[in-house]
Amino acid sequence: MSDHSDITIQASARTVLSVDAMGGDKGPAPVVAGISRSAAKNPDIRFILHGPRAELERLVARRKPLAGRVEIRDAEGVVTMDAKPSHVMRHGKGTSMWSAVESVRNGEATVAVSCGNTGALMALSMVRLRKLPGVNRPAIACLWPSRSETGFNVMLDVGADIRADADDLLQYALMGASYARNGLDLKTPRIGLLNVGTEEHKGRAELKAAHDLIANAAARNQFDFVGFVEGGDIPSDKVDVIVTDGFTGNVALKTAEGTAKLISDLLRKAFKFSPLSRIAALLAYTSMRRFSKRIDPRRVNGGVFLGLNGTVVKSHGSADATGVSAAVKLAFQLAQSGFSERLAARVASAAMSGQDAPKELREGDKKT
Amino acid sequence: MSDHSDITIQASARTVLSVDAMGGDKGPAPVVAGISRSAAKNPDIRFILHGPRAELERLVARRKPLAGRVEIRDAEGVVTMDAKPSHVMRHGKGTSMWSAVESVRNGEATVAVSCGNTGALMALSMVRLRKLPGVNRPAIACLWPSRSETGFNVMLDVGADIRADADDLLQYALMGASYARNGLDLKTPRIGLLNVGTEEHKGRAELKAAHDLIANAAARNQFDFVGFVEGGDIPSDKVDVIVTDGFTGNVALKTAEGTAKLISDLLRKAFKFSPLSRIAALLAYTSMRRFSKRIDPRRVNGGVFLGLNGTVVKSHGSADATGVSAAVKLAFQLAQSGFSERLAARVASAAMSGQDAPKELREGDKKT
């Protein structure tokens, strides 16, 4: 082989994504349509696709952009949406989800993408990829449409775990800062801690403790800490990363999605109400499309599992081709930026300086 | 006096509202404008208005609908937005907020309304009005725009307390059911318990315990229990009352408000984007107004404090005349329906059957 082909192989090896074709609400068709859309836009992307071979071969054969860029890995089992995570952890071998995570574990792919059962995917990812040294609870981070310059804020945890103590919240701040640096290209992300008021005396005990831990870690880890923020600040431009426990984060995320959906439906009704408003809808078509695109949850599809040896992107269970393609785009970005390695290095160094160093240093000495 | 005038006095005595003119972000002007708007619409309403006499007299004199319908109670002190609740509890005598609560305590008025500091208002209400027998933690309930037939769901607690155990959540269910019955006129309200999934094995331990307690109390207390609901279900038509702890509820409420605000701003921008979209905005004016009215947070202004001997309505600190008028309308409705007495009777009877009865009964015997 010539030097040239070696480089090509290296480059493509860097951007192989492992995709679970099964487990979404709509089966493998939108997944294959989604990766095809990504492949058409991005020549540097390759896929390992996991699921029942015959069915996947038929779906892939229909999509020209996928020719020669997909390797199918046969897996007959499917993790259903109502499967218990603990059961999948013990008996999940042979499912497409297990197989998809395995390709990241053995280094064939850099990032895994799945539309399946969130709890099962997190459980499988934890046992197969294992937690990063220094991380107690992994977290799921999402991109939240906001008034910030990038158009998005990072919010975590949105549902990996229902609990988080002060040390976990500090870890989330470090992981969230790293994600914002690599995913949103922010040099010094601004971190906020979600609470029911912005005064320092408010809120639960673990939040007050986390407030001090995160404040002390800020300078050493190149982020700004803006202190407590409230629910209304999540889409604001005064913060880039919002840190909270997975129970609160999950409720907030689903509440925001439900609110956006209700407003969209009411808006659609308003436009259909009278002949005049129907004409208005036609005239405003382009502007409204831009508006819809901005708040379309499919375009920000993809929760990222942080704190594991390897990156996993969880797509919505109901994702269509647009949603899957958004998740694939995010996975590609993270793969290219070497996010996994950077995050691991960041957390390890924070754990070193934070937990192994003498107490004076942990309390905020900025010389380290 | 004739019989006729006696009746008039009785009727007006039934619908006296006690209004704190101070403590809102914009001072007393929008409060007086708001009660004037309500007075113009509703001839059965009277006010006791608390604040600095000279200033209030001047403001009231300018409003014709208020002539002869407002009694001013002089109170020079103002509870500021950043006052600590514990401080106000000890030193708040002489403030307009204290005075407003006092009028409910001594029976001059049925319901108090304030735009002031939520924490301080709750603290004052707790020490002056005292908790209902059988209630451990009072709660704040709000009306949430929804797909339900009434246009609203009830959500509680949205911020009275940052903690709630299983028994508190059961109390919230009972109080929320009572509020939905009196405020939304629903005979058999459907209650849901907020969680991160709808499967029964999910969520925090206190939620699983609360799930069973509420399920067992349903038949005896004339509500339906729909089980766990998620954030996306809050504005849905599958539930009328959503029960949660005050931390989660407050974050969810503010997140929804922030989301609605972001979407409105983006929508406004979309309509201003091009000459064509400006024309569209004109054509869609009436439909858009109806739409805006539906999601306008000012129209659903008013959190109700539940679980006290007397009803207190907390209006938004930033409420304008429209917002204050909405809070006054809600207060009037609750005063007219005899809500305080009904709620007290309901909670007392539930406490009797729930806590004093033998264990078999508590566990769900439906014969009581």
XYZ file of C-alpha atoms in Angstrom:
736
model
C 0.000 0.000 0.000
C 1.158 3.541 -0.649
C 1.532 6.230 1.995
C -1.567 7.846 0.636
C -3.842 4.896 1.283
C -2.375 4.497 4.777
C -3.414 8.029 5.587
C -6.882 7.384 4.239
C -7.255 4.306 6.395
C -6.034 6.197 9.461
C -8.371 9.097 8.829
C -11.387 6.858 8.360
C -10.406 4.784 11.380
C -10.576 7.961 13.455
C -14.191 8.566 12.529
C -15.906 5.212 12.683
C -19.183 5.449 14.599
C -20.906 2.424 16.108
C -24.659 2.647 15.568
C -27.364 0.543 17.233
C -29.978 0.141 14.479
C -32.633 -1.291 16.786
C -34.446 -0.274 19.964
C -35.989 2.972 18.709
C -39.788 3.346 18.637
C -39.842 3.158 14.842
C -37.434 0.296 14.190
C -34.298 0.406 12.003
C -35.686 2.319 8.987
C -35.257 5.894 10.389
C -31.846 4.938 11.784
C -30.593 3.826 8.355
C -32.206 6.883 6.727
C -30.502 9.107 9.319
C -26.990 7.709 8.910
C -27.464 7.895 5.137
C -28.266 11.589 5.429
C -25.115 12.127 7.532
C -23.008 10.080 5.118
C -24.198 12.208 2.182
C -23.129 15.392 3.984
C -19.899 14.144 5.488
C -17.397 12.109 3.435
C -15.176 11.404 6.474
C -17.660 9.232 8.299
C -17.908 5.417 8.439
C -20.359 3.206 10.344
C -20.532 -0.123 12.068
C -24.249 -0.894 12.153
C -25.629 -3.388 14.683
C -28.825 -5.435 14.228
C -30.352 -8.328 12.256
C -28.133 -8.692 9.176
C -30.729 -9.522 6.497
C -33.020 -6.644 7.388
C -30.178 -4.135 7.663
C -28.570 -5.262 4.386
C -31.846 -4.643 2.601
C -32.273 -1.165 4.136
C -28.649 -0.142 3.529
C -28.666 -1.374 -0.094
C -31.406 1.156 -0.888
C -29.264 4.121 0.229
C -26.607 5.200 -2.233
C -24.574 7.399 0.152
C -23.986 4.342 2.335
C -22.334 2.255 -0.412
C -19.033 0.884 0.913
C -19.236 2.847 4.153
C -21.212 0.542 6.419
C -20.126 -2.648 8.064
C -23.052 -4.652 9.377
C -22.589 -6.556 12.633
C -25.251 -9.221 13.013
C -27.196 -9.086 16.328
C -30.633 -10.628 16.564
C -31.646 -9.484 20.058
C -33.388 -6.155 20.681
C -33.526 -4.285 23.989
C -37.130 -3.147 24.314
C -38.217 0.209 25.787
C -39.735 -1.445 28.863
C -36.799 -3.787 29.565
C -35.362 -3.493 33.076
C -31.780 -2.177 33.007
C -30.616 -4.786 35.541
C -31.965 -7.585 33.338
C -30.286 -6.179 30.213
C -27.014 -5.880 32.129
C -27.062 -9.599 32.915
C -28.721 -11.033 29.809
C -28.170 -8.376 27.156
C -25.357 -10.138 25.271
C -26.466 -10.766 21.687
C -28.558 -7.607 21.500
C -27.759 -4.842 19.029
C -27.254 -2.419 21.928
C -24.643 -4.599 23.613
C -22.887 -5.101 20.290
C -22.871 -1.344 19.594
C -21.246 -0.564 22.961
C -18.778 -3.426 22.431
C -17.396 -1.796 19.274
C -16.387 1.243 21.354
C -14.985 -0.973 24.090
C -12.670 -2.853 21.719
C -11.585 0.309 19.914
C -13.158 -0.378 16.510
C -15.263 2.768 16.832
C -14.794 6.023 18.732
C -18.397 6.808 19.688
C -21.573 4.707 19.960
C -25.063 5.980 19.043
C -28.342 4.355 20.121
C -32.052 5.291 20.125
C -32.814 2.579 22.669
C -33.934 2.392 26.312
C -31.897 5.025 28.227
C -31.628 3.114 31.504
C -30.484 -0.069 29.767
C -27.997 1.808 27.588
C -26.484 3.510 30.642
C -26.327 0.236 32.578
C -24.652 -1.586 29.662
C -22.248 1.295 29.065
C -21.283 1.322 32.751
C -20.495 -2.404 32.950
C -18.802 -2.689 29.556
C -16.953 0.655 29.277
C -16.500 1.227 33.034
C -16.354 4.557 34.791
C -13.395 6.897 34.367
C -11.024 6.897 37.336
C -12.217 9.650 39.683
C -15.861 9.551 38.563
C -18.474 8.241 41.001
C -21.659 8.783 38.950
C -21.655 9.176 35.160
C -24.056 11.801 33.814
C -26.089 12.471 30.679
C -25.514 15.928 29.194
C -27.816 17.529 26.645
C -27.647 20.639 24.476
C -30.406 23.097 25.395
C -31.548 25.794 22.906
C -30.602 29.127 24.459
C -29.937 32.828 23.934
C -26.179 32.160 24.083
C -24.029 32.998 21.066
C -23.609 29.320 20.142
C -27.405 28.908 20.331
C -27.073 26.233 23.027
C -26.290 25.649 26.661
C -25.150 22.355 28.164
C -27.323 20.831 30.893
C -26.373 17.830 33.038
C -27.341 15.409 34.536
C -30.615 14.945 32.638
C -31.282 11.413 33.787
C -28.330 9.053 34.307
C -28.975 8.876 38.054
C -31.721 10.128 40.361
C -29.280 11.169 43.076
C -26.193 13.378 43.279
C -24.220 14.532 46.312
C -21.914 17.547 46.471
C -18.898 15.646 45.087
C -20.977 14.259 42.201
C -22.139 17.786 41.350
C -18.499 18.928 41.299
C -17.699 16.067 38.884
C -20.647 17.141 36.697
C -19.245 20.686 36.644
C -15.846 19.401 35.470
C -17.359 17.073 32.862
C -19.802 19.729 31.681
C -16.994 22.270 31.313
C -15.021 19.755 29.256
C -18.042 19.027 27.055
C -18.716 22.746 26.494
C -15.053 23.234 25.585
C -15.106 20.409 22.990
C -18.734 20.439 21.882
C -19.414 24.209 21.834
C -15.825 25.427 21.424
C -15.914 27.658 24.507
C -12.534 28.383 26.037
C -13.738 29.349 29.515
C -17.279 28.012 29.995
C -19.502 29.640 32.611
C -20.922 27.066 35.023
C -24.130 27.541 37.049
C -25.615 25.322 39.758
C -29.403 24.878 39.524
C -31.341 25.909 42.631
C -34.676 27.464 43.634
C -33.142 30.885 44.271
C -29.897 32.645 43.562
C -29.178 33.702 47.163
C -26.362 31.714 48.744
C -28.387 30.797 51.841
C -31.108 29.066 49.829
C -31.592 25.456 48.833
C -30.705 21.964 49.997
C -27.632 21.258 52.102
C -25.801 19.333 49.340
C -26.256 22.336 47.030
C -24.604 24.702 49.486
C -21.679 22.278 49.838
C -21.455 21.835 46.048
C -21.514 25.623 45.618
C -18.279 25.934 47.614
C -16.583 22.916 45.997
C -17.297 24.173 42.470
C -16.283 27.755 43.317
C -12.946 26.489 44.616
C -12.318 24.322 41.553
C -13.056 27.052 38.990
C -9.711 28.769 38.455
C -7.709 25.521 38.450
C -9.990 24.008 35.808
C -10.433 27.030 33.540
C -14.111 27.683 33.987
C -16.056 30.578 35.519
C -18.538 29.798 38.263
C -21.589 32.071 38.162
C -23.113 30.520 41.320
C -26.720 29.448 41.682
C -29.062 29.779 38.712
C -32.836 29.163 38.494
C -35.012 27.248 36.044
C -35.628 30.408 34.036
C -31.876 30.832 33.497
C -31.391 27.467 31.733
C -32.002 28.958 28.246
C -30.327 32.305 29.157
C -27.051 33.814 27.976
C -25.648 34.269 31.474
C -24.462 30.672 31.765
C -23.064 27.974 29.416
C -23.339 24.843 31.561
C -26.110 24.103 34.076
C -25.321 21.491 36.734
C -28.041 19.568 38.579
C -28.964 16.079 39.780
C -30.507 13.662 37.262
C -33.982 13.734 38.799
C -34.360 17.511 38.630
C -32.586 17.676 35.261
C -34.829 15.056 33.706
C -38.011 16.740 34.974
C -36.780 20.136 33.719
C -35.873 18.751 30.274
C -39.191 16.987 29.790
C -41.117 19.987 31.132
C -39.391 22.263 28.618
C -40.102 19.813 25.769
C -43.749 19.566 26.847
C -44.051 23.354 27.031
C -42.498 23.831 23.593
C -44.828 21.180 22.153
C -47.927 22.792 23.686
C -46.950 26.223 22.367
C -46.226 24.847 18.864
C -49.609 23.132 18.771
C -51.432 26.285 19.898
C -49.497 28.297 17.330
C -50.450 25.872 14.540
C -54.091 26.170 15.598
C -53.848 29.978 15.595
C -52.579 29.921 12.007
C -55.431 27.685 10.917
C -58.113 29.670 12.710
C -59.368 32.020 9.978
C -58.877 32.513 6.210
C -56.805 35.592 7.051
C -54.527 33.721 9.406
C -54.070 30.993 6.757
C -52.823 33.601 4.326
C -50.582 34.951 7.058
C -49.154 31.469 7.542
C -48.230 31.345 3.848
C -46.576 34.768 3.914
C -44.641 33.995 7.065
C -43.574 30.567 5.780
C -39.819 31.160 5.502
C -39.537 33.045 8.782
C -41.633 30.444 10.545
C -39.490 27.642 9.161
C -36.386 29.335 10.532
C -38.209 29.749 13.841
C -39.350 26.110 13.941
C -35.880 24.883 13.104
C -34.509 26.853 16.025
C -36.805 25.199 18.556
C -37.084 21.786 16.840
C -36.065 19.201 19.455
C -34.937 16.849 16.650
C -32.117 19.237 15.731
C -30.607 19.092 19.192
C -31.104 15.367 19.505
C -28.432 13.520 21.423
C -27.701 13.161 25.108
C -24.040 12.356 25.752
C -23.007 9.920 28.479
C -20.108 11.505 30.353
C -17.700 9.859 32.780
C -17.074 6.548 30.987
C -14.089 5.121 29.107
C -15.605 5.965 25.752
C -18.414 8.185 24.529
C -22.020 7.087 24.016
C -24.655 9.305 22.392
C -28.265 8.541 23.321
C -30.738 9.601 20.657
C -34.465 10.062 21.373
C -36.440 6.827 21.168
C -38.859 8.497 18.787
C -36.139 10.019 16.590
C -36.809 10.140 12.858
C -34.122 10.460 10.167
C -33.532 14.132 11.072
C -33.108 13.268 14.732
C -30.766 10.335 14.087
C -28.695 12.464 11.732
C -28.370 15.170 14.431
C -27.174 12.575 16.936
C -24.666 11.218 14.391
C -23.375 14.732 13.711
C -22.805 15.292 17.424
C -21.076 11.897 17.748
C -18.794 12.760 14.834
C -17.860 16.141 16.361
C -16.990 14.528 19.669
C -14.998 11.771 17.950
C -13.011 14.299 15.930
C -12.194 16.541 18.871
C -10.718 13.618 20.812
C -13.279 14.375 23.480
C -13.042 11.060 25.364
C -9.302 11.379 25.909
C -9.475 15.034 26.883
C -12.284 14.445 29.356
C -10.415 11.505 30.893
C -7.279 13.627 31.292
C -9.281 16.497 32.804
C -11.120 14.381 35.337
C -7.956 12.468 36.279
C -6.044 15.691 36.873
C -8.912 17.163 38.897
C -9.117 13.988 40.948
C -5.368 14.186 41.551
C -5.357 17.801 42.624
C -8.735 17.565 44.326
C -8.614 14.358 46.293
C -5.011 13.280 46.620
C -3.509 16.681 47.253
C -3.129 18.156 50.740
C -6.237 19.851 52.132
C -4.908 23.418 51.627
C -4.682 22.766 47.896
C -8.133 21.235 47.715
C -9.575 24.308 49.391
C -8.679 26.480 46.454
C -4.954 27.105 46.133
C -4.637 28.344 42.592
C -0.946 27.540 42.132
C -1.571 23.905 41.087
C -81.566 49.786 58.546
C -83.791 47.821 56.230
C -83.487 44.092 55.515
C -82.199 44.972 52.125
C -79.168 46.853 53.373
C -78.400 44.051 55.842
C -78.173 41.629 52.976
C -75.901 43.981 51.114
C -73.565 44.232 54.062
C -73.503 40.455 54.483
C -72.786 39.880 50.815
C -69.973 42.386 50.728
C -68.566 41.036 53.962
C -68.257 37.624 52.294
C -66.036 38.978 49.529
C -63.595 41.334 51.181
C -60.045 40.729 49.948
C -56.995 41.884 51.859
C -54.384 43.272 49.464
C -50.735 44.060 50.209
C -50.049 47.144 48.073
C -46.281 47.030 48.585
C -43.423 44.581 48.038
C -43.847 44.059 44.289
C -41.010 45.014 41.930
C -42.960 47.991 40.611
C -44.379 49.462 43.837
C -48.063 50.116 44.608
C -49.164 51.674 41.264
C -49.791 48.385 39.346
C -51.455 46.900 42.433
C -53.963 49.751 42.649
C -54.462 49.660 38.871
C -55.078 45.902 39.084
C -57.640 45.996 41.880
C -59.364 48.858 40.071
C -59.663 46.694 36.956
C -61.158 43.873 39.044
C -63.532 46.270 40.811
C -64.808 47.577 37.474
C -65.613 44.032 36.316
C -66.974 42.670 39.572
C -69.455 44.677 41.683
C -69.357 42.128 44.555
C -65.782 42.782 45.540
C -64.383 44.993 48.348
C -60.774 45.590 49.398
C -58.717 46.318 52.463
C -55.513 47.795 51.069
C -52.313 47.773 53.153
C -49.455 50.267 52.796
C -48.448 53.896 53.409
C -51.747 55.762 53.738
C -50.910 59.038 51.948
C -49.469 57.346 48.870
C -52.308 54.823 48.618
C -55.010 57.473 49.102
C -53.568 59.437 46.194
C -53.442 56.370 43.933
C -56.924 55.136 44.885
C -58.495 58.597 44.435
C -57.525 58.523 40.754
C -59.470 55.291 40.106
C -63.216 55.727 39.778
C -64.177 52.024 40.113
C -62.565 52.002 43.565
C -64.732 54.806 44.990
C -66.223 53.654 48.297
C -64.876 50.137 47.939
C -61.419 50.354 49.461
C -60.460 50.681 53.083
C -56.848 51.741 53.508
C -54.890 50.276 56.409
C -51.793 52.343 57.119
C -48.529 50.338 57.226
C -45.234 52.097 56.623
C -42.888 49.089 56.535
C -42.163 47.191 53.321
C -40.808 43.630 53.078
C -38.126 43.804 50.376
C -37.463 41.043 47.833
C -34.118 40.157 49.422
C -35.361 40.133 53.039
C -34.673 36.892 54.907
C -37.909 35.092 55.817
C -36.689 34.377 59.361
C -36.013 38.081 59.917
C -39.435 39.110 58.599
C -41.065 36.512 60.841
C -39.504 38.127 63.926
C -39.450 41.805 62.946
C -42.113 42.087 60.238
C -44.826 43.699 62.381
C -45.710 47.086 60.912
C -45.096 45.989 57.320
C -47.876 45.987 54.742
C -47.403 42.229 54.277
C -47.911 41.472 57.968
C -50.945 43.740 58.035
C -52.452 42.046 54.946
C -52.137 38.584 56.500
C -53.525 39.930 59.787
C -56.806 40.930 58.116
C -57.372 37.281 57.159
C -56.339 36.109 60.621
C -58.893 38.304 62.387
C -61.666 37.495 59.906
C -62.060 40.932 58.308
C -61.151 39.459 54.921
C -61.428 35.971 53.432
C -58.314 35.864 51.255
C -55.044 37.844 51.230
C -53.171 38.820 48.049
C -49.513 39.931 47.897
C -46.873 40.477 45.188
C -44.093 40.392 47.778
C -41.206 38.103 48.698
C -42.535 34.500 48.544
C -40.407 33.091 51.350
C -41.311 35.917 53.713
C -45.008 35.719 52.824
C -45.042 31.968 53.496
C -43.153 32.400 56.784
C -45.513 35.158 57.960
C -48.579 33.193 56.863
C -47.350 30.122 58.746
C -46.779 31.934 62.055
C -49.864 34.160 61.889
C -52.455 31.846 60.277
C -50.935 28.550 61.518
C -51.074 25.223 59.743
C -54.316 23.288 59.419
C -54.581 20.349 61.806
C -53.162 17.317 59.971
C -50.880 19.310 57.660
C -47.125 19.029 58.155
C -45.896 21.202 55.272
C -48.057 23.817 53.547
C -47.677 23.995 49.763
C -47.966 26.558 46.973
C -50.245 25.475 44.130
C -50.280 27.135 40.715
C -52.507 26.883 37.659
C -50.563 25.565 34.665
C -51.808 26.190 31.068
C -52.701 22.776 29.655
C -54.598 20.792 27.044
C -57.291 19.967 29.623
C -60.845 21.107 29.020
C -60.592 23.827 31.665
C -57.388 25.059 30.008
C -55.391 24.503 33.198
C -53.871 21.892 35.430
C -52.986 22.366 39.093
C -49.345 21.850 40.096
C -48.049 21.723 43.678
C -45.747 22.300 45.541
C -44.063 24.969 43.403
C -41.869 26.380 46.129
C -43.223 26.510 49.707
C -40.642 23.980 50.896
C -37.583 22.325 49.342
C -38.343 18.939 50.905
C -41.336 16.576 50.977
C -41.593 13.043 52.315
C -44.213 10.466 51.338
C -46.785 11.731 53.878
C -46.300 15.330 52.717
C -46.876 14.233 49.118
C -50.111 12.524 50.198
C -51.214 15.787 51.865
C -50.385 17.668 48.661
C -52.558 15.220 46.724
C -55.493 15.838 49.081
C -55.042 19.615 49.045
C -54.514 19.673 45.271
C -57.686 17.627 44.742
C -59.623 20.072 46.928
C -58.210 23.046 45.022
C -59.075 21.484 41.643
C -62.601 20.791 42.898
C -63.137 24.416 44.025
C -60.903 26.316 41.628
C -61.499 24.340 38.398
C -64.903 22.862 39.272
C -63.816 19.251 38.697
C -65.861 16.665 40.570
C -63.312 13.851 40.511
C -59.876 15.317 39.778
C -57.181 13.057 38.334
C -53.988 13.178 40.415
C -50.507 12.319 39.090
C -47.218 12.026 40.973
C -44.231 13.579 39.167
C -41.331 11.207 38.520
C -38.623 10.526 35.929
C -40.499 7.580 34.414
C -43.965 6.123 34.578
C -42.903 2.580 35.522
C -43.674 1.745 39.140
C -40.145 0.521 39.917
C -38.562 3.860 38.986
C -37.645 6.892 41.041
C -36.678 7.807 44.578
C -37.751 5.735 47.564
C -40.124 8.402 48.957
C -41.904 8.505 45.596
C -42.579 4.767 45.641
C -43.982 5.071 49.173
C -46.068 8.116 48.209
C -47.376 6.221 45.156
C -48.940 3.582 47.419
C -50.261 6.073 49.998
C -51.974 8.204 47.341
C -53.374 5.168 45.498
C -54.917 3.933 48.750
C -56.447 7.329 49.570
C -58.040 7.863 46.144
C -61.476 6.256 46.461
C -62.105 7.574 49.990
C -61.272 11.130 48.895
C -63.055 11.213 45.541
C -60.106 11.575 43.236
C -58.598 9.297 40.588
C -54.925 8.421 40.858
C -53.254 8.060 37.460
C -49.890 7.061 38.990
C -46.530 8.473 37.992
C -46.384 11.207 35.363
C -43.361 12.841 33.707
C -42.393 16.459 33.060
C -43.935 16.299 29.584
C -47.301 15.348 31.092
C -47.639 18.516 33.214
C -49.505 20.429 30.460
C -51.304 17.290 29.189
C -54.967 16.316 29.379
C -54.316 12.997 31.111
C -54.024 14.545 34.567
C -55.601 17.493 36.467
C -53.298 17.799 39.486
C -49.541 17.175 39.487
C -47.951 16.478 42.866
C -44.247 17.021 43.554
C -41.830 18.441 46.133
C -41.272 22.209 46.177
C -37.726 22.042 44.821
C -38.638 20.060 41.704
C -41.896 21.978 41.265
C -40.205 25.348 41.446
C -37.512 24.357 38.929
C -40.166 22.930 36.573
C -42.323 26.072 36.811
C -39.453 28.453 36.150
C -38.102 26.246 33.364
C -41.485 26.289 31.641
C -41.754 30.079 32.031
C -38.219 30.488 30.651
C -38.997 28.209 27.713
C -42.226 30.052 26.884
C -40.391 33.387 27.079
C -37.601 32.196 24.758
C -40.096 30.874 22.215
C -42.153 34.095 22.310
C -39.034 36.181 21.723
C -37.930 33.987 18.794
C -41.438 34.156 17.359
C -41.482 37.954 17.611
C -38.140 38.062 15.787
C -39.460 35.722 13.071
C -42.394 38.063 12.436
C -40.073 41.041 12.142
C -37.581 39.302 9.878
C -38.775 40.318 6.403
C -41.352 42.703 4.862
C -43.425 39.642 4.004
C -43.399 38.306 7.549
C -44.367 41.784 8.828
C -47.453 41.702 6.616
C -48.145 38.185 7.865
C -47.962 39.465 11.434
C -50.653 42.042 10.621
C -52.943 39.469 8.994
C -52.522 37.005 11.839
C -53.037 39.696 14.469
C -56.318 38.461 15.959
C -55.315 34.794 15.966
C -51.940 35.640 17.434
C -53.546 37.708 20.164
C -55.748 34.767 21.122
C -52.644 32.579 21.067
C -50.628 35.008 23.227
C -53.450 35.326 25.702
C -53.523 31.571 26.083
C -49.851 31.326 27.033
C -49.554 34.709 28.795
C -48.196 33.969 32.275
C -49.902 37.141 33.603
C -53.322 35.576 32.986
C -52.565 32.614 35.234
C -50.911 34.744 37.879
C -51.449 33.592 41.423
C -49.913 30.820 43.489
C -52.209 29.720 46.303
C -50.828 28.802 49.737
C -52.561 25.602 50.815
C -52.660 24.026 54.263
C -53.150 27.127 56.418
C -56.094 28.505 58.399
C -56.968 30.983 55.689
C -56.081 31.436 52.047
C -53.193 33.531 50.722
C -52.648 34.221 47.017
C -49.081 35.025 45.994
C -48.897 37.147 42.856
C -45.702 37.433 40.767
C -43.296 40.086 42.064
C -43.166 41.602 38.601
C -46.953 41.552 38.091
C -48.472 44.498 36.222
C -52.147 45.545 36.432
C -53.214 42.523 34.316
C -51.306 40.151 36.573
C -52.632 41.666 39.804
C -56.167 41.575 38.427
C -55.757 37.854 37.590
C -54.583 37.151 41.147
C -57.545 39.117 42.551
C -59.970 37.166 40.349
C -58.566 33.893 41.640
C -58.755 35.132 45.246
C -62.388 36.145 44.735
C -63.285 32.714 43.267
C -61.710 30.927 46.197
C -63.396 33.247 48.705
C -66.805 32.684 47.095
C -66.515 28.903 46.974
C -65.761 28.742 50.701
C -62.529 27.049 49.755
C -60.715 27.508 53.084
C -63.457 25.789 55.068
C -63.872 22.957 52.585
C -60.145 22.290 52.443
C -59.909 22.309 56.240
C -62.784 19.824 56.494
C -61.243 17.594 53.823
C -57.791 17.495 55.388
C -59.209 16.966 58.864
C -61.347 14.047 57.709
C -58.438 12.508 55.808
C -56.212 12.894 58.854
C -58.903 11.195 60.951
C -59.420 8.288 58.611
C -55.790 8.134 57.578
C -53.842 8.491 60.775
C -56.155 7.751 63.668
C -57.911 4.786 62.120
C -56.625 1.227 62.550
C -53.869 0.201 60.152
C -56.133 -1.984 57.971
C -58.241 1.061 57.183
C -55.237 3.212 56.423
C -54.004 0.605 53.977
C -56.926 1.178 51.696
C -60.250 -0.155 53.026
C -62.739 1.690 50.899
C -65.714 1.271 53.199
C -64.878 4.328 55.309
